[in-house]
Short mmCIF file of C-alpha atoms (C1' of nucleotides) in Angstrom, two decimals:
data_model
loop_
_atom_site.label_atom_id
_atom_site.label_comp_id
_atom_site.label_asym_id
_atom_site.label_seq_id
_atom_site.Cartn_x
_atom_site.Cartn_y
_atom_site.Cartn_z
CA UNK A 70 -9.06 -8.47 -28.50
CA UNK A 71 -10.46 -4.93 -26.54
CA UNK A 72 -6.63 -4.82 -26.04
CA UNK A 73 -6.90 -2.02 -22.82
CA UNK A 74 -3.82 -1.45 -21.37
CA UNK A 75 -2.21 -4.18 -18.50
CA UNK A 76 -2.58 -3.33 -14.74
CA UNK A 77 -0.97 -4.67 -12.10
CA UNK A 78 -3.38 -7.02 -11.34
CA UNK A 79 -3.36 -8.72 -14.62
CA UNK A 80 0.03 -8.23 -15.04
CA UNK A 81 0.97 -9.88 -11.71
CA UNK A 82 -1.28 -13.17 -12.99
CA UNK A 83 0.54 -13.01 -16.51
CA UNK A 84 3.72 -13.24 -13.81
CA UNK A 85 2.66 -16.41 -12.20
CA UNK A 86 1.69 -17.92 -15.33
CA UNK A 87 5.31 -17.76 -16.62
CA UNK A 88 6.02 -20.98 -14.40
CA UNK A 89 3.55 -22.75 -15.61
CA UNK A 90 -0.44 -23.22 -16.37
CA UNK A 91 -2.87 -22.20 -13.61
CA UNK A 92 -6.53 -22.27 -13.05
CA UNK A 93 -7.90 -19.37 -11.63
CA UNK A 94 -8.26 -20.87 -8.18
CA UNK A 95 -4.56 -21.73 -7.83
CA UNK A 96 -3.84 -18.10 -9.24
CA UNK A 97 -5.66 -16.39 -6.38
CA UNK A 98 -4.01 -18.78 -3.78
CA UNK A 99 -0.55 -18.08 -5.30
CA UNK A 100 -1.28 -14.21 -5.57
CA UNK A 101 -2.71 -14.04 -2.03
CA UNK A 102 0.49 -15.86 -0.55
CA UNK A 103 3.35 -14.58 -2.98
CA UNK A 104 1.95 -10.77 -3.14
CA UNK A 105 -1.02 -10.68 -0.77
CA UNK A 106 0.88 -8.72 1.90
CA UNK A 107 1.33 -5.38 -0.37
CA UNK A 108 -0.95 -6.38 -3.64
CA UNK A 109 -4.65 -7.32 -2.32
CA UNK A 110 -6.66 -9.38 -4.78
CA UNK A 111 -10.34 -11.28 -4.52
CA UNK A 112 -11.72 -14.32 -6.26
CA UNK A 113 -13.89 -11.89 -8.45
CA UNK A 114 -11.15 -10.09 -9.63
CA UNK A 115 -8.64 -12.75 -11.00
CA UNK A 116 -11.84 -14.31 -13.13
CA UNK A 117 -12.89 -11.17 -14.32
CA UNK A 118 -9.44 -10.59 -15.50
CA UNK A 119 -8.92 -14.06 -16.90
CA UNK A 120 -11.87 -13.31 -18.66
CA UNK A 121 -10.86 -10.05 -20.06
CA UNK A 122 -6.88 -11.75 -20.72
CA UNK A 123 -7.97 -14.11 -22.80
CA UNK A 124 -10.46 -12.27 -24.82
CA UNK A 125 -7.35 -10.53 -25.77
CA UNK A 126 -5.25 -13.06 -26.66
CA UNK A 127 -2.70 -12.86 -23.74
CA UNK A 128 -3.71 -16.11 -21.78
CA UNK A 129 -5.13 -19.51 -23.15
CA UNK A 130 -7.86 -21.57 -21.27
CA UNK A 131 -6.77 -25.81 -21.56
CA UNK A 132 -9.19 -28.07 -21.50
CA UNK A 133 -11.27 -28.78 -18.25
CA UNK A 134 -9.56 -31.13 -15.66
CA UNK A 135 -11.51 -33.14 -13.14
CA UNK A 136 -14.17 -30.36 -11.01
CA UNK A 137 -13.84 -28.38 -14.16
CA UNK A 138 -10.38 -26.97 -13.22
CA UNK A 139 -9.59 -24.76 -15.83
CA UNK A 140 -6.22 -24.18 -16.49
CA UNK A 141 -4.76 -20.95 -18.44
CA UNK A 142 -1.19 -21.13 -20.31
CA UNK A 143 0.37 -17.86 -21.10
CA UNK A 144 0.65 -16.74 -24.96
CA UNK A 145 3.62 -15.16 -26.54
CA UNK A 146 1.58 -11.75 -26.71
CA UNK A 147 0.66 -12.26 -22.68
CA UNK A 148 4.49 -12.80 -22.82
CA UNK A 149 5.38 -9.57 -24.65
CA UNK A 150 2.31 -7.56 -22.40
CA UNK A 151 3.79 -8.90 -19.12
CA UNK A 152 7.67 -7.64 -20.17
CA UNK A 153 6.42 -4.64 -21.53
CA UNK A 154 4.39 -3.92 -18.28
CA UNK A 155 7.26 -4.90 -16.21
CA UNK A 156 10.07 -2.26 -17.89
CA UNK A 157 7.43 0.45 -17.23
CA UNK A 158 8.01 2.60 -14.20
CA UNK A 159 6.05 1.91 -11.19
CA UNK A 160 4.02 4.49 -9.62
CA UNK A 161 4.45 5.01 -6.25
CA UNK A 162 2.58 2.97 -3.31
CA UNK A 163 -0.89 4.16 -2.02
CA UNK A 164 -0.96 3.73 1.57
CA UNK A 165 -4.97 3.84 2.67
CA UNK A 166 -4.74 3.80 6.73
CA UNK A 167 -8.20 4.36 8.15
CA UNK A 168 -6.40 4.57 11.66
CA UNK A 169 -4.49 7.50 11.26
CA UNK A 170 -7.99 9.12 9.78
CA UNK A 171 -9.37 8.28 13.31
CA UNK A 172 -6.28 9.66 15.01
CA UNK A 173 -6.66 13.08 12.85
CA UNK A 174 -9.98 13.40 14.48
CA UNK A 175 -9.04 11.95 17.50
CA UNK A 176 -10.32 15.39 19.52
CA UNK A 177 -13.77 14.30 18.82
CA UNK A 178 -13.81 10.55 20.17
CA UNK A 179 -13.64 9.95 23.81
CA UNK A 180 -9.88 9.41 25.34
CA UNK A 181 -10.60 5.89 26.40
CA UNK A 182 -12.20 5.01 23.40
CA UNK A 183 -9.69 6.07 21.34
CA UNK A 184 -7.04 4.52 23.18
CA UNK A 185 -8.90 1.34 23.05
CA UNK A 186 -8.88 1.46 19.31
CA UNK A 187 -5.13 2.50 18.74
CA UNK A 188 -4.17 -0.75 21.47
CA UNK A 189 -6.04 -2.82 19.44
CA UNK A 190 -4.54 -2.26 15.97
CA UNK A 191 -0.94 -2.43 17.99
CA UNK A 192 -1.71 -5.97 18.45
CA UNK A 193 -2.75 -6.36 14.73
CA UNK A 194 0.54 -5.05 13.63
CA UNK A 195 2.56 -7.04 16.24
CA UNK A 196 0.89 -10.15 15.10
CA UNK A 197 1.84 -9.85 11.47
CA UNK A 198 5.02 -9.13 11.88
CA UNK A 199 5.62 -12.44 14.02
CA UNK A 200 4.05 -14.02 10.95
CA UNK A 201 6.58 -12.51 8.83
CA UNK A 202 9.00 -13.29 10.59
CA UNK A 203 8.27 -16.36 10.67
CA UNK A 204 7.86 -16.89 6.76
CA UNK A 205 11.11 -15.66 6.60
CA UNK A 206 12.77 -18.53 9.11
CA UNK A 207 11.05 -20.49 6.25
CA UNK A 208 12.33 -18.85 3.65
CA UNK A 209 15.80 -18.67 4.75
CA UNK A 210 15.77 -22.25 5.40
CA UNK A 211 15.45 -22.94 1.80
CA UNK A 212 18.18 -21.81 -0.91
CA UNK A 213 18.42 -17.92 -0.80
CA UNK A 214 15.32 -16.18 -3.21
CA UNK A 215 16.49 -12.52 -3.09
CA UNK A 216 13.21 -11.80 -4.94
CA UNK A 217 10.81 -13.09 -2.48
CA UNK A 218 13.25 -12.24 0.62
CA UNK A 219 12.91 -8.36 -0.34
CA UNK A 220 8.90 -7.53 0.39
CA UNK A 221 9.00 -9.84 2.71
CA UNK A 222 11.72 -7.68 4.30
CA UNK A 223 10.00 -4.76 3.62
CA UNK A 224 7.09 -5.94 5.39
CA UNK A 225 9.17 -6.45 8.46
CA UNK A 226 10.93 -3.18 8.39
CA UNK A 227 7.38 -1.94 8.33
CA UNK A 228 6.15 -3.55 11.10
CA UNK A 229 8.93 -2.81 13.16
CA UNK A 230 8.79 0.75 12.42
CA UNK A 231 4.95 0.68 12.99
CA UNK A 232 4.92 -0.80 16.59
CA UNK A 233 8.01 1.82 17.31
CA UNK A 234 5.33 4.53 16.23
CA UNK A 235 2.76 3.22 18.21
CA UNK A 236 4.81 2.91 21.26
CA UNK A 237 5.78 6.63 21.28
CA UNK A 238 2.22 7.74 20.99
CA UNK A 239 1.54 10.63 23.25
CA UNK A 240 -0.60 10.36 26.33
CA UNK A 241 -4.15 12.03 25.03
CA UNK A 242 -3.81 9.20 21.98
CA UNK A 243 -2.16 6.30 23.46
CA UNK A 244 -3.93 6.39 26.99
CA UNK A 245 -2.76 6.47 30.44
CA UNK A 246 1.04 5.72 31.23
CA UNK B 279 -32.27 10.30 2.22
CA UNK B 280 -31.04 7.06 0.47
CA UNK B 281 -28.71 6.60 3.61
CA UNK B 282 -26.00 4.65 2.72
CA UNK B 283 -23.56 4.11 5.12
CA UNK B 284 -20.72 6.57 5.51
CA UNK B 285 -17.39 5.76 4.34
CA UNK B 286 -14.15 6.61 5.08
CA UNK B 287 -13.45 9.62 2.61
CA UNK B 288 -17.45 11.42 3.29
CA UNK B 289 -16.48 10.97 6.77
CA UNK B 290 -13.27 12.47 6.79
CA UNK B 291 -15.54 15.55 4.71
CA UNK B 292 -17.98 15.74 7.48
CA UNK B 293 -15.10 15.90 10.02
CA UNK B 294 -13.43 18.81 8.47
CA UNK B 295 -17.16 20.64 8.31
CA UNK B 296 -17.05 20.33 12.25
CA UNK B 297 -14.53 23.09 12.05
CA UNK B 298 -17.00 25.25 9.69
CA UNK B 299 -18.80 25.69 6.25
CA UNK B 300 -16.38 24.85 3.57
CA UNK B 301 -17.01 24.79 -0.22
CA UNK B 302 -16.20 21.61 -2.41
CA UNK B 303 -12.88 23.08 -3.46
CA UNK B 304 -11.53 23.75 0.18
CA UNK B 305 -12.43 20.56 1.30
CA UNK B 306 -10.56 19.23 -1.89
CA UNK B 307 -7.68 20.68 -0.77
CA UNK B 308 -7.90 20.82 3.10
CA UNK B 309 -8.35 16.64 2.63
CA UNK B 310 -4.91 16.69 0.31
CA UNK B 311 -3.30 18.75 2.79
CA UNK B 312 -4.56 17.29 6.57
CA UNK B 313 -4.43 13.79 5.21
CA UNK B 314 -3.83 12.84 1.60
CA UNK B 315 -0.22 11.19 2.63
CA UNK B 316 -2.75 8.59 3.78
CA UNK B 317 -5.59 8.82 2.42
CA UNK B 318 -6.02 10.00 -1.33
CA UNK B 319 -9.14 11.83 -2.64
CA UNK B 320 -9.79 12.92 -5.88
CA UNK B 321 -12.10 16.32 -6.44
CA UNK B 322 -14.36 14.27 -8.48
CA UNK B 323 -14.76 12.16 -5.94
CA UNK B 324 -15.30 14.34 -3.16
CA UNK B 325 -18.22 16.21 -5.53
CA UNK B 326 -19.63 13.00 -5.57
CA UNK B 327 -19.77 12.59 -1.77
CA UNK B 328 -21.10 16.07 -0.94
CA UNK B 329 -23.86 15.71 -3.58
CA UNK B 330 -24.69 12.67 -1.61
CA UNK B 331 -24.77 13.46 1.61
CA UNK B 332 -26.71 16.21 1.04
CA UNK B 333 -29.24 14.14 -0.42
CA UNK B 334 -28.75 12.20 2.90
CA UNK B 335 -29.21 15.44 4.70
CA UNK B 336 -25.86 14.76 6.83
CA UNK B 337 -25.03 18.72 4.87
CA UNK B 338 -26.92 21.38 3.59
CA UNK B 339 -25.49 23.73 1.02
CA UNK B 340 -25.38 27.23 1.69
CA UNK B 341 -26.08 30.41 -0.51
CA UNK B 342 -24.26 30.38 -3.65
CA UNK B 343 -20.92 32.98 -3.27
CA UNK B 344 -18.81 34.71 -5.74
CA UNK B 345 -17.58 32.60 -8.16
CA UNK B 346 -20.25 30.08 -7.86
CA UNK B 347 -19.39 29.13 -4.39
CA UNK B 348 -21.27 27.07 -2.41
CA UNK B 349 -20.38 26.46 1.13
CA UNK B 350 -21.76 23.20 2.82
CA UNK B 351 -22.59 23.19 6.33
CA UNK B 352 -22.66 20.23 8.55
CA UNK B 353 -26.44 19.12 9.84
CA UNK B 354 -26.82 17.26 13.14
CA UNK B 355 -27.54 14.42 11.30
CA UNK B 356 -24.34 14.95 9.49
CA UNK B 357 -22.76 15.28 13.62
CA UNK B 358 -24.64 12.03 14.87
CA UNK B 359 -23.26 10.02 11.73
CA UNK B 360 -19.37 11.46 12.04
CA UNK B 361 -19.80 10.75 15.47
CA UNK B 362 -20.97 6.74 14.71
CA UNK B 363 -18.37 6.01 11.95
CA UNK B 364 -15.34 7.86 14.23
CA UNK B 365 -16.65 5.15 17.01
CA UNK B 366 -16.49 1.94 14.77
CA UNK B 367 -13.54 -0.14 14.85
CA UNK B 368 -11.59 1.08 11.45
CA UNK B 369 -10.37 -1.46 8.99
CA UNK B 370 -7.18 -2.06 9.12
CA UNK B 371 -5.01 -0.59 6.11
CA UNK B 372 -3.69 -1.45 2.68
CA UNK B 373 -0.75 -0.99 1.05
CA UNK B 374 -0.64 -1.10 -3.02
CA UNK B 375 2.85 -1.42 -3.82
CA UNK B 376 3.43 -1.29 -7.19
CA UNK B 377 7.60 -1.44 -6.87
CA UNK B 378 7.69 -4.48 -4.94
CA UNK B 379 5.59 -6.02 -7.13
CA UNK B 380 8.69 -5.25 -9.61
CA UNK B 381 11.22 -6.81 -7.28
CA UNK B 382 9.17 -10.01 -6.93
CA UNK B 383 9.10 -10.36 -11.08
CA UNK B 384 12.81 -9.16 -10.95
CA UNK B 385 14.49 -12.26 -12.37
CA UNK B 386 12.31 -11.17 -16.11
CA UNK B 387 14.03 -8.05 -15.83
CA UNK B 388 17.68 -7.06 -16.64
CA UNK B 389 19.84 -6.48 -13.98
CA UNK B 390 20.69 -2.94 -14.77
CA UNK B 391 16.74 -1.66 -15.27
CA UNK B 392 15.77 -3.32 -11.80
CA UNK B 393 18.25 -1.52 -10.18
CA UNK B 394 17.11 1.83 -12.30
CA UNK B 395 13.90 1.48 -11.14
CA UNK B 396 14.86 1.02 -8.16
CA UNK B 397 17.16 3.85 -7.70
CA UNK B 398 14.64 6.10 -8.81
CA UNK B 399 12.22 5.13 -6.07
CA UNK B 400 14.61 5.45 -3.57
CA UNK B 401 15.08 9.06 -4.64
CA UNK B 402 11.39 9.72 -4.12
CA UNK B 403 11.20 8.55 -0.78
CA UNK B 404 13.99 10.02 0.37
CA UNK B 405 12.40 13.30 -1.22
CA UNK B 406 8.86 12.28 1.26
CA UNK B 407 11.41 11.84 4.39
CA UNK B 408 12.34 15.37 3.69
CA UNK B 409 9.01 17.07 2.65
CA UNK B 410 7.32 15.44 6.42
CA UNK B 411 10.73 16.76 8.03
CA UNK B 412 9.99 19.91 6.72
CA UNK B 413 6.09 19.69 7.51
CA UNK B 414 7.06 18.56 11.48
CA UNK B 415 9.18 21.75 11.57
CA UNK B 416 6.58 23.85 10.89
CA UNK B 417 3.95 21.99 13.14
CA UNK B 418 6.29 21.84 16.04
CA UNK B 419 7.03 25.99 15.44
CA UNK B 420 3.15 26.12 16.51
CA UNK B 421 1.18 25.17 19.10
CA UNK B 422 1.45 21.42 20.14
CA UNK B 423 -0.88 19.19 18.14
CA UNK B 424 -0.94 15.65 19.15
CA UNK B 425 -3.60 14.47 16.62
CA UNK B 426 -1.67 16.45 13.52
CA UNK B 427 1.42 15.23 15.07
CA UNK B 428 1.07 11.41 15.28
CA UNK B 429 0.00 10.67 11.17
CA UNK B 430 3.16 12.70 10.42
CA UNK B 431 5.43 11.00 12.75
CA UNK B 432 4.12 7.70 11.29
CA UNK B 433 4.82 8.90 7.79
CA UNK B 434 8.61 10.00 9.15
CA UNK B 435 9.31 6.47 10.52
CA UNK B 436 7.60 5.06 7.44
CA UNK B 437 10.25 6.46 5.09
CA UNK B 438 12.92 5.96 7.25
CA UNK B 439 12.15 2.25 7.47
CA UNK B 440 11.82 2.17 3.51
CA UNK B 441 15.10 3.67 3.13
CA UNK B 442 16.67 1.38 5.08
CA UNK B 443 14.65 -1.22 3.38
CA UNK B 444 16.41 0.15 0.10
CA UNK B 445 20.04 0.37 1.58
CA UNK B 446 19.90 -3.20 2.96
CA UNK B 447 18.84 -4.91 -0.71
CA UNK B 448 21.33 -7.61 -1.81
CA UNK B 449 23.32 -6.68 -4.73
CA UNK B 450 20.94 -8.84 -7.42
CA UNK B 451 18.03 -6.13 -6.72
CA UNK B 452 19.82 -3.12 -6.28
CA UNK B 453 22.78 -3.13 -8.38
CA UNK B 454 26.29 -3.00 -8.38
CA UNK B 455 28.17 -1.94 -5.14
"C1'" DT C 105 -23.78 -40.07 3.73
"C1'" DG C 106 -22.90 -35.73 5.09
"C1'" DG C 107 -19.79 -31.98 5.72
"C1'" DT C 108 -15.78 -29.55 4.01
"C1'" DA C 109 -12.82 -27.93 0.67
"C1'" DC C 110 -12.45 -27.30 -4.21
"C1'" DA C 111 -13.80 -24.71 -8.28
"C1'" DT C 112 -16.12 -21.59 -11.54
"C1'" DG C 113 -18.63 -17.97 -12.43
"C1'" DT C 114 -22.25 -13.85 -12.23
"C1'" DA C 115 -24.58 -9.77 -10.36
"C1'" DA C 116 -24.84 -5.65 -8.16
"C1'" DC C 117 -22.86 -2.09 -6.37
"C1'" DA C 118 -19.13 1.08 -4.30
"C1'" DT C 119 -15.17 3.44 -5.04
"C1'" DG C 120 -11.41 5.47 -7.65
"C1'" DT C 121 -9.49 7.70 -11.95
"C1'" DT C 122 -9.18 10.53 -15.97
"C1'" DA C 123 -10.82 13.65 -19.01
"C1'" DC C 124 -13.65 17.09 -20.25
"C1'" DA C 125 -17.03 21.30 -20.34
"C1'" DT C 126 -18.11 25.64 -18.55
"C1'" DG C 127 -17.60 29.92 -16.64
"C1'" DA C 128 -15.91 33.70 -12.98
"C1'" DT C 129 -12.26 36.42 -11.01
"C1'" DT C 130 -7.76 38.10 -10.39
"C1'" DA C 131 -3.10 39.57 -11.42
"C1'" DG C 132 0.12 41.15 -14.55
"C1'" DC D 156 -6.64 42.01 -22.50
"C1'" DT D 157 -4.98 37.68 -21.46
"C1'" DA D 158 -3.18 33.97 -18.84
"C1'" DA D 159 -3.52 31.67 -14.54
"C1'" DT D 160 -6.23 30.26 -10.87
"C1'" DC D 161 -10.56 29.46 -8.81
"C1'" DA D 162 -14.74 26.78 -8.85
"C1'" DT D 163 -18.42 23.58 -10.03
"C1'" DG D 164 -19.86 19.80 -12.09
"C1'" DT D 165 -20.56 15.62 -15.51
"C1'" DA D 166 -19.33 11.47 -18.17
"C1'" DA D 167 -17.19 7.37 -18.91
"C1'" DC D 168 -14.77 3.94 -17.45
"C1'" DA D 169 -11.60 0.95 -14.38
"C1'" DT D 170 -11.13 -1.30 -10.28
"C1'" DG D 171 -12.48 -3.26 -5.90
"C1'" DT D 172 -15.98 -5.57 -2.78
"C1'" DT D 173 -19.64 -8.53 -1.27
"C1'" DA D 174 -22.89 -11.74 -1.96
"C1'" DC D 175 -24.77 -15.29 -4.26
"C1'" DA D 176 -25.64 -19.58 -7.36
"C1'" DT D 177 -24.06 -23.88 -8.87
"C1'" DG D 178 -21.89 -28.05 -8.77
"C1'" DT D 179 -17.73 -31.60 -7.80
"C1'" DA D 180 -14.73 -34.50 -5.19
"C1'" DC D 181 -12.77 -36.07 -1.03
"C1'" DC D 182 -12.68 -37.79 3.57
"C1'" DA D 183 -14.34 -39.12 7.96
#
DNA sequence: TGGTACATGTAACATGTTACATGATTAG
DNA sequence: CTAATCATGTAACATGTTACATGTACCA
């Protein structure tokens, strides 16, 4: 019962749990496909917080299934942590974009070399929005989930706006015409 | 000389030392000013990184100044090492974002503090939209600066996308009409 | 029967965050 | 003279990353 105060991380697993009791495995498959796009999470990380969730009482750990799947049910106190996290107000996004750190210095790299690197992470970005837009034909297929239809259209509006940036680029970044 | 290699935020130091000796504090706030809308630095952290390239002798601190100044000045070692980390192919970025990770939990919440929260972010970003607008002005008053330019214009597209993103949630997320 | 996917966990380390301690200089 | 700002630095801790160790079950 150390009892520090819920992150996102943690919270986000108390989240999933609400539908039902997970082993750590399934949680970072869930987390990686529900919130993976704008919430990054390892393998490491969801056992160290199982670890820590139980210890204070939040999560219980079942008994061991076949390959020693362990699953974890929710408690009513990782049910009062998880509400009390989620009334809190967010903080803002962090945005970490070691591209625009090479653009900054982009006086010091050679002009090919630089362009190479910016035409490369244009293809990045055009390939994941095709794969959101694809989830969402999937999505929308189903019945309507507001809730999971939002970041994914956030993620699209993203891409979109970041191939529009790319594409107006100046010469001395973008390369030749 | 225990020679670690360089990441992303001693980097970005040893670029801004290209331009001249600079003490821990300027670099603290050059960094928040050239490129904390995309890459956050904390001064602890960036006391950290000079204490450790210097040990790496990639800087050398100068002679103590008023106020306990010290100025660090860039080696060639510090040069060769910029120089290899600005060539490598840069990760591509992250985004933590904490709000969506609201709207994806949404249905736990009540109605009316979803769309609170909500609201409230919108009004920050719309605030960002016009602090870059501002920023551009004043860059585009000066000299043309393609490399300054381009991280600002991404963060001006960025927020315009997210307000869109914002104006375009279904009634369930963002409220009444 | 051998490879792949499943599954849990630890260890070591890098990075990021918050809070504090200390003192110098400047401006009002 | 006093408050604000400048300036360096440390300590403690939280979070994130990478690599490894161990073993199970399924399927071709």
């Amino acid at each position: 019962m150390s009892s520090r105060n819920l992150n996102a991380t943690a919270a986000s697993l108390l989240g999933f749990l609400h539908e039902g009791p997970l082993t750590g495995w399934d949680l970072v498959a869930t987390a990686q496909q529900r919130i993976g796009d704008f919430w990054s999470l390892t393998q490491s990380q969801v056992y160290r917080e199982l670890a820590a969730m139980a210890a204070d009482g939040l999560i219980e750990a079942g008994e061991r299934g076949p390959r020693d799947r362990r699953p974890y049910l929710i408690t009513d106190a990782g049910r009062a942590a998880f509400a009390q996290w989620l009334g809190r107000n967010p903080d803002e996004e962090t945005i970490r974009f070691p591209l625009l750190l090479i653009v900054v210095f982009g006086r010091y790299l050679p002009p090919e070399r630089l362009a190479e690197i910016v035409s490369h992470h244009r293809k990045l970005h055009a390939a994941r929005l095709a794969e959101y837009e694809r989830a969402r034909e999937q999505l929308t297929a189903g019945p309507a989930d507001a809730y999971h239809l939002a970041p994914l259209d956030f993620g699209i509006r993203y891409e979109q706006a970041a191939l529009a940036w790319f594409d107006a680029l100046p010469p001395e970044i973008r390369g030749a015409a």
